[in-house]
Each structure stands twice: as C-alpha cells, then as structure tokens.
C-alpha cells in the first residue's frame, strides 16, 4: 500500500485507540445534535475485509452510507483507485465530511471520492448510476429505508456489507438482515468480524 495511505491509516488508528480508551460522551442534543466527535469507525479488520472485497470487483462504483470522519472511506477509496472505480460517500454532517476530505487529500485519494452531504436516504433516491458495492454503516433505523432505496440500483454481482449486525445487534439491524435475505437474487451470510458483518451478493 502507498506510504501516504499507510500514514493516514496510522493517524486514524491512533484516534481510534484514544476514542476506545476514553469514556463514551454523547453530543449534547442527541445523536445528531451539537458536534458529535466520535468516529464510530469500523476498525482495521473490517476495513481490510472491505478493501479486499471492493478491490475484487472491476471498475466498481462504491457507495458508502455514513462517511463519519472518513476511516472506512480510506479503505474503500484505496480499493476503488486500484480497481479503476470510484467511491460515493454520504454523510449527514458537513464538518465530518470536511475532515474526511482533508484526510483523503493527505492520502492522495481525494480524486476517486465524491463526498456528498445530506440525508443518505434522500440522496440515494437521486443517484443515477448502478452500484457495485455498498457499505451500510449509518444509524441503525436507517438501514432498512436505505436498503429499499439502493436495492433497485444494484448491478449484477454487487456486494453489500452492513456493519454492527452482531454488536449492538438491535431490532433494526435484525429487520435489515431479514429484509435483504428476502430480496430476489440475494445470497447472504453473517460474519463475526468486527461488530458483525452481513455480507450479501446480488445475482439476479
Ligand atoms: C457509524 S458512523 C460511520 C463510520 C464510518 N463508516 C467509519 O467506519 O469510519 C455513522 C455515521 O452516519 C451518519 N449519519 C447518520 N444519519 C445519516 C443520514 N441520514 N444520512 C447520512 N449520514 C448519516 C452519522 O452522522 C455518522 O457519522
């Protein structure tokens, strides 16, 4: 891997270690209030798996739901760059997206990333491209509405990865797991990697 990318990942790993060692502080005003500064990132094992899966697809258009501060996006963008594709990443908060863009610049990956700010459910419905890879990693009650929005856009052979399927593993993610398995053309498996990943493939 390029040394600039390795150095950016090392910075994120330091941030993650600090976050995981510190007491959990929620932003005032709830999950979308104030300036939520928690990365809530997927972690290195999941990052590496995302990278391997996404880079296995030819010229992939990758959709990331929940940019946060950009950690998983670096793994996905590296795969996109290597495989001749691109990453579209969606985040509700502009300040998180800006941080992610600065880090992507430092990693030399900004050229393959399209940063979009706003509500992902609404922005997916305005996409006019086929999707080859999706990372679902935003608030859990949005997993199902996002699935309904991106499913019609999946290209044959597309891979969908949803995080947090085992931890916290609440009713919202269970509903997502059941719904994606019920979709036509989907085969799916739950893997105990990181917080639990539902990995699904679309072959109509
Ligand atoms: C678990 S974090 C994503 C972590 C990131 N994938 C990583 O591993 O670095 C979830 C993110 O989803 C964002 N989010 C919540 N609701 C959203 C929405 N409706 N549209 C887009 N992003 C949203 C939150 O602001 C938060 O930054």
Tab-separated table of C-alpha atoms and ligand atoms in Angstrom:
chain	number	residue	atom	x	y	z
A	1	UNK	CA	0.000	0.000	0.000
A	2	UNK	CA	1.138	3.567	-0.765
A	3	UNK	CA	3.085	5.142	2.144
A	4	UNK	CA	0.803	8.240	2.196
A	5	UNK	CA	-2.224	5.953	2.688
A	6	UNK	CA	-0.430	3.947	5.379
A	7	UNK	CA	0.451	7.136	7.233
A	8	UNK	CA	-3.184	8.382	7.131
A	9	UNK	CA	-4.436	4.987	8.370
A	10	UNK	CA	-1.876	5.130	11.214
A	11	UNK	CA	-3.244	8.558	12.245
A	12	UNK	CA	-6.789	7.147	12.266
A	13	UNK	CA	-5.639	4.129	14.314
A	14	UNK	CA	-4.202	6.483	16.968
A	15	UNK	CA	-7.509	8.415	17.025
A	16	UNK	CA	-9.458	5.156	17.330
A	17	UNK	CA	-7.331	3.918	20.220
A	18	UNK	CA	-7.893	7.201	22.085
A	19	UNK	CA	-11.646	7.049	21.427
A	20	UNK	CA	-11.947	3.438	22.562
A	21	UNK	CA	-9.955	4.150	25.766
A	22	UNK	CA	-11.992	7.250	26.707
A	23	UNK	CA	-15.386	7.347	28.458
A	24	UNK	CA	-18.282	7.457	25.963
A	25	UNK	CA	-19.560	11.049	25.691
A	26	UNK	CA	-22.676	11.636	23.605
A	27	UNK	CA	-23.053	15.016	21.872
A	28	UNK	CA	-25.441	17.426	23.593
A	29	UNK	CA	-28.819	17.366	21.838
A	30	UNK	CA	-28.701	13.650	20.994
A	31	UNK	CA	-27.076	11.704	18.189
A	32	UNK	CA	-27.420	14.468	15.595
A	33	UNK	CA	-27.073	17.406	17.971
A	34	UNK	CA	-24.037	19.637	18.610
A	35	UNK	CA	-20.729	18.481	17.178
A	36	UNK	CA	-20.650	14.727	17.625
A	37	UNK	CA	-16.910	13.968	17.526
A	38	UNK	CA	-16.978	10.172	17.868
A	39	UNK	CA	-15.573	8.322	14.867
A	40	UNK	CA	-17.628	5.149	15.461
A	41	UNK	CA	-15.343	3.603	12.837
A	42	UNK	CA	-15.426	0.033	11.574
A	43	UNK	CA	-11.910	-0.871	12.806
A	44	UNK	CA	-8.908	-2.318	10.966
A	45	UNK	CA	-10.092	-5.921	10.421
A	46	UNK	CA	-13.371	-4.801	8.875
A	47	UNK	CA	-11.527	-2.094	6.927
A	48	UNK	CA	-9.184	-4.639	5.422
A	49	UNK	CA	-12.033	-7.006	4.529
A	50	UNK	CA	-13.947	-4.153	2.849
A	51	UNK	CA	-10.796	-3.320	0.901
A	52	UNK	CA	-10.298	-6.913	-0.302
A	53	UNK	CA	-13.944	-7.345	-1.324
A	54	UNK	CA	-14.293	-3.994	-3.092
A	55	UNK	CA	-10.980	-4.356	-4.963
A	56	UNK	CA	-12.132	-7.748	-6.322
A	57	UNK	CA	-14.757	-6.006	-8.493
A	58	UNK	CA	-13.870	-4.492	-11.898
A	59	UNK	CA	-14.188	-0.662	-12.069
A	60	UNK	CA	-16.535	-0.614	-9.078
A	61	UNK	CA	-18.896	2.213	-8.216
A	62	UNK	CA	-18.831	2.031	-4.420
A	63	UNK	CA	-21.472	3.648	-2.205
A	64	UNK	CA	-20.696	4.347	1.451
A	65	UNK	CA	-23.601	5.239	3.747
A	66	UNK	CA	-22.132	7.019	6.795
A	67	UNK	CA	-18.794	8.722	5.986
A	68	UNK	CA	-18.254	9.893	9.575
A	69	UNK	CA	-14.624	11.161	9.805
A	70	UNK	CA	-13.508	9.081	6.846
A	71	UNK	CA	-11.814	5.937	8.194
A	72	UNK	CA	-13.711	3.236	6.269
A	73	UNK	CA	-13.673	5.544	3.244
A	74	UNK	CA	-9.864	5.333	3.044
A	75	UNK	CA	-10.032	1.521	2.769
A	76	UNK	CA	-12.827	1.746	0.183
A	77	UNK	CA	-11.166	4.512	-1.840
A	78	UNK	CA	-7.851	2.617	-1.956
A	79	UNK	CA	-9.771	-0.356	-3.393
A	80	UNK	CA	-11.586	1.935	-5.858
A	81	UNK	CA	-8.320	3.525	-7.024
A	82	UNK	CA	-6.630	0.136	-7.522
A	83	UNK	CA	-9.620	-1.417	-9.312
A	84	UNK	CA	-10.291	1.589	-11.565
A	85	UNK	CA	-13.509	2.618	-9.817
A	86	UNK	CA	-14.776	5.410	-7.562
A	87	UNK	CA	-16.367	5.967	-4.172
A	88	UNK	CA	-19.529	7.976	-3.475
A	89	UNK	CA	-19.721	8.602	0.276
A	90	UNK	CA	-22.710	10.140	2.101
A	91	UNK	CA	-22.749	11.900	5.478
A	92	UNK	CA	-25.362	13.999	7.256
A	93	UNK	CA	-22.837	16.411	8.826
A	94	UNK	CA	-20.677	18.770	6.765
A	95	UNK	CA	-17.932	19.092	9.418
A	96	UNK	CA	-17.364	15.308	9.411
A	97	UNK	CA	-17.294	15.172	5.618
A	98	UNK	CA	-14.758	18.063	5.519
A	99	UNK	CA	-12.435	16.238	7.921
A	100	UNK	CA	-12.747	13.085	5.792
A	101	UNK	CA	-11.922	15.072	2.645
A	102	UNK	CA	-8.748	16.557	4.224
A	103	UNK	CA	-7.577	13.077	5.220
A	104	UNK	CA	-8.357	11.694	1.745
A	105	UNK	CA	-6.301	14.575	0.279
A	106	UNK	CA	-3.351	13.652	2.500
A	107	UNK	CA	-3.705	10.017	1.389
A	108	UNK	CA	-3.769	11.019	-2.303
A	109	UNK	CA	-7.246	9.502	-2.686
A	110	UNK	CA	-9.494	12.586	-2.972
A	111	UNK	CA	-9.666	12.254	-6.782
A	112	UNK	CA	-11.602	8.980	-6.589
A	113	UNK	CA	-14.054	10.141	-3.893
A	114	UNK	CA	-17.294	12.051	-4.340
A	115	UNK	CA	-18.252	13.466	-0.911
A	116	UNK	CA	-21.979	14.123	-0.535
A	117	UNK	CA	-23.539	15.865	2.468
A	118	UNK	CA	-27.172	15.413	3.499
A	119	UNK	CA	-29.669	12.686	4.303
A	120	UNK	CA	-28.484	9.455	2.674
A	121	UNK	CA	-31.991	8.028	2.137
A	122	UNK	CA	-32.961	11.099	0.157
A	123	UNK	CA	-29.626	11.336	-1.721
A	124	UNK	CA	-29.649	7.636	-2.770
A	125	UNK	CA	-33.012	8.130	-4.457
A	126	UNK	CA	-31.405	10.850	-6.621
A	127	UNK	CA	-28.471	8.658	-7.778
A	128	UNK	CA	-28.485	7.896	-11.477
A	129	UNK	CA	-25.762	5.236	-11.531
A	130	UNK	CA	-25.629	1.487	-10.996
A	131	UNK	CA	-23.908	0.424	-7.770
A	132	UNK	CA	-21.364	-2.419	-7.425
A	133	UNK	CA	-20.554	-2.246	-3.721
A	134	UNK	CA	-22.362	-0.752	-0.714
A	135	UNK	CA	-21.214	-0.218	2.880
A	136	UNK	CA	-24.217	0.311	5.168
A	137	UNK	CA	-22.885	1.985	8.335
A	138	UNK	CA	-25.140	4.822	9.456
A	139	UNK	CA	-27.816	4.994	12.183
A	140	UNK	CA	-29.422	1.565	12.523
A	141	UNK	CA	-33.032	2.714	11.992
A	142	UNK	CA	-31.943	3.899	8.532
A	143	UNK	CA	-30.589	0.518	7.366
A	144	UNK	CA	-33.986	-0.633	6.077
A	145	UNK	CA	-35.006	2.628	4.325
A	146	UNK	CA	-31.531	2.738	2.742
A	147	UNK	CA	-31.858	-0.881	1.531
A	148	UNK	CA	-35.189	-0.067	-0.131
A	149	UNK	CA	-33.568	2.959	-1.796
A	150	UNK	CA	-30.340	1.306	-3.087
A	151	UNK	CA	-31.616	-2.202	-3.955
A	152	UNK	CA	-33.086	-1.123	-7.346
A	153	UNK	CA	-29.686	0.408	-8.236
A	154	UNK	CA	-27.564	-2.731	-7.641
A	155	UNK	CA	-25.660	-4.047	-10.652
A	156	UNK	CA	-25.428	-7.838	-11.174
A	157	UNK	CA	-22.633	-9.177	-8.952
A	158	UNK	CA	-22.929	-6.289	-6.467
A	159	UNK	CA	-21.759	-6.847	-2.894
A	160	UNK	CA	-23.474	-5.195	0.097
A	161	UNK	CA	-21.828	-5.099	3.540
A	162	UNK	CA	-23.750	-3.961	6.641
A	163	UNK	CA	-21.835	-3.289	9.883
A	164	UNK	CA	-22.967	-3.644	13.532
A	165	UNK	CA	-25.067	-6.710	12.813
A	166	UNK	CA	-23.962	-8.539	15.993
A	167	UNK	CA	-22.964	-5.621	18.241
A	168	UNK	CA	-25.241	-3.771	19.112
A	169	UNK	CA	-27.449	-6.147	17.099
A	170	UNK	CA	-30.821	-4.494	17.819
A	171	UNK	CA	-34.260	-4.962	16.201
A	172	UNK	CA	-33.434	-2.506	13.408
A	173	UNK	CA	-30.440	-4.490	12.178
A	174	UNK	CA	-32.371	-7.760	12.560
A	175	UNK	CA	-35.120	-6.289	10.353
A	176	UNK	CA	-32.460	-5.287	7.798
A	177	UNK	CA	-30.948	-8.811	7.848
A	178	UNK	CA	-34.336	-10.422	7.262
A	179	UNK	CA	-35.275	-7.922	4.548
A	180	UNK	CA	-32.092	-8.261	2.494
A	181	UNK	CA	-32.253	-12.079	2.662
A	182	UNK	CA	-35.832	-11.918	1.338
A	183	UNK	CA	-34.873	-9.839	-1.724
A	184	UNK	CA	-34.842	-11.524	-5.114
A	185	UNK	CA	-31.324	-12.562	-6.232
A	186	UNK	CA	-29.640	-12.072	-2.851
A	187	UNK	CA	-27.437	-14.609	-1.069
A	188	UNK	CA	-26.204	-13.505	2.326
A	189	UNK	CA	-24.040	-14.546	5.270
A	190	UNK	CA	-23.445	-13.100	8.769
A	191	UNK	CA	-19.760	-13.000	9.724
A	192	UNK	CA	-18.318	-12.399	13.223
A	193	UNK	CA	-15.766	-9.848	12.018
A	194	UNK	CA	-15.549	-6.579	13.993
A	195	UNK	CA	-19.059	-5.689	15.210
A	196	UNK	CA	-20.612	-8.314	12.902
A	197	UNK	CA	-20.997	-8.006	9.142
A	198	UNK	CA	-23.912	-9.104	6.971
A	199	UNK	CA	-22.311	-9.706	3.573
A	200	UNK	CA	-24.747	-10.045	0.704
A	201	UNK	CA	-24.304	-10.592	-3.031
A	202	UNK	CA	-26.828	-9.684	-5.721
A	203	UNK	CA	-27.014	-12.079	-8.664
A	204	UNK	CA	-30.398	-11.681	-10.401
B	1	LIG	C1	-21.067	4.539	12.453
B	1	LIG	S1	-20.732	6.115	11.784
B	1	LIG	C2	-19.890	5.721	10.271
B	1	LIG	C3	-18.482	5.253	10.481
B	1	LIG	C4	-17.665	5.132	9.213
B	1	LIG	N1	-18.299	4.273	8.246
B	1	LIG	C5	-16.271	4.620	9.508
B	1	LIG	O1	-16.118	3.410	9.686
B	1	LIG	O2	-15.342	5.437	9.576
B	1	LIG	C6	-22.336	6.601	11.218
B	1	LIG	C7	-22.388	7.957	10.535
B	1	LIG	O3	-23.656	8.050	9.871
B	1	LIG	C8	-24.009	9.409	9.851
B	1	LIG	N2	-25.453	9.538	9.562
B	1	LIG	C9	-26.493	9.418	10.414
B	1	LIG	N3	-27.667	9.607	9.790
B	1	LIG	C10	-27.369	9.856	8.478
B	1	LIG	C11	-28.148	10.139	7.334
B	1	LIG	N4	-29.475	10.210	7.383
B	1	LIG	N5	-27.503	10.338	6.170
B	1	LIG	C12	-26.151	10.275	6.094
B	1	LIG	N6	-25.350	10.000	7.163
B	1	LIG	C13	-25.953	9.810	8.344
B	1	LIG	C14	-23.636	9.887	11.248
B	1	LIG	O4	-23.518	11.295	11.302
B	1	LIG	C15	-22.326	9.150	11.489
B	1	LIG	O5	-21.231	9.969	11.166
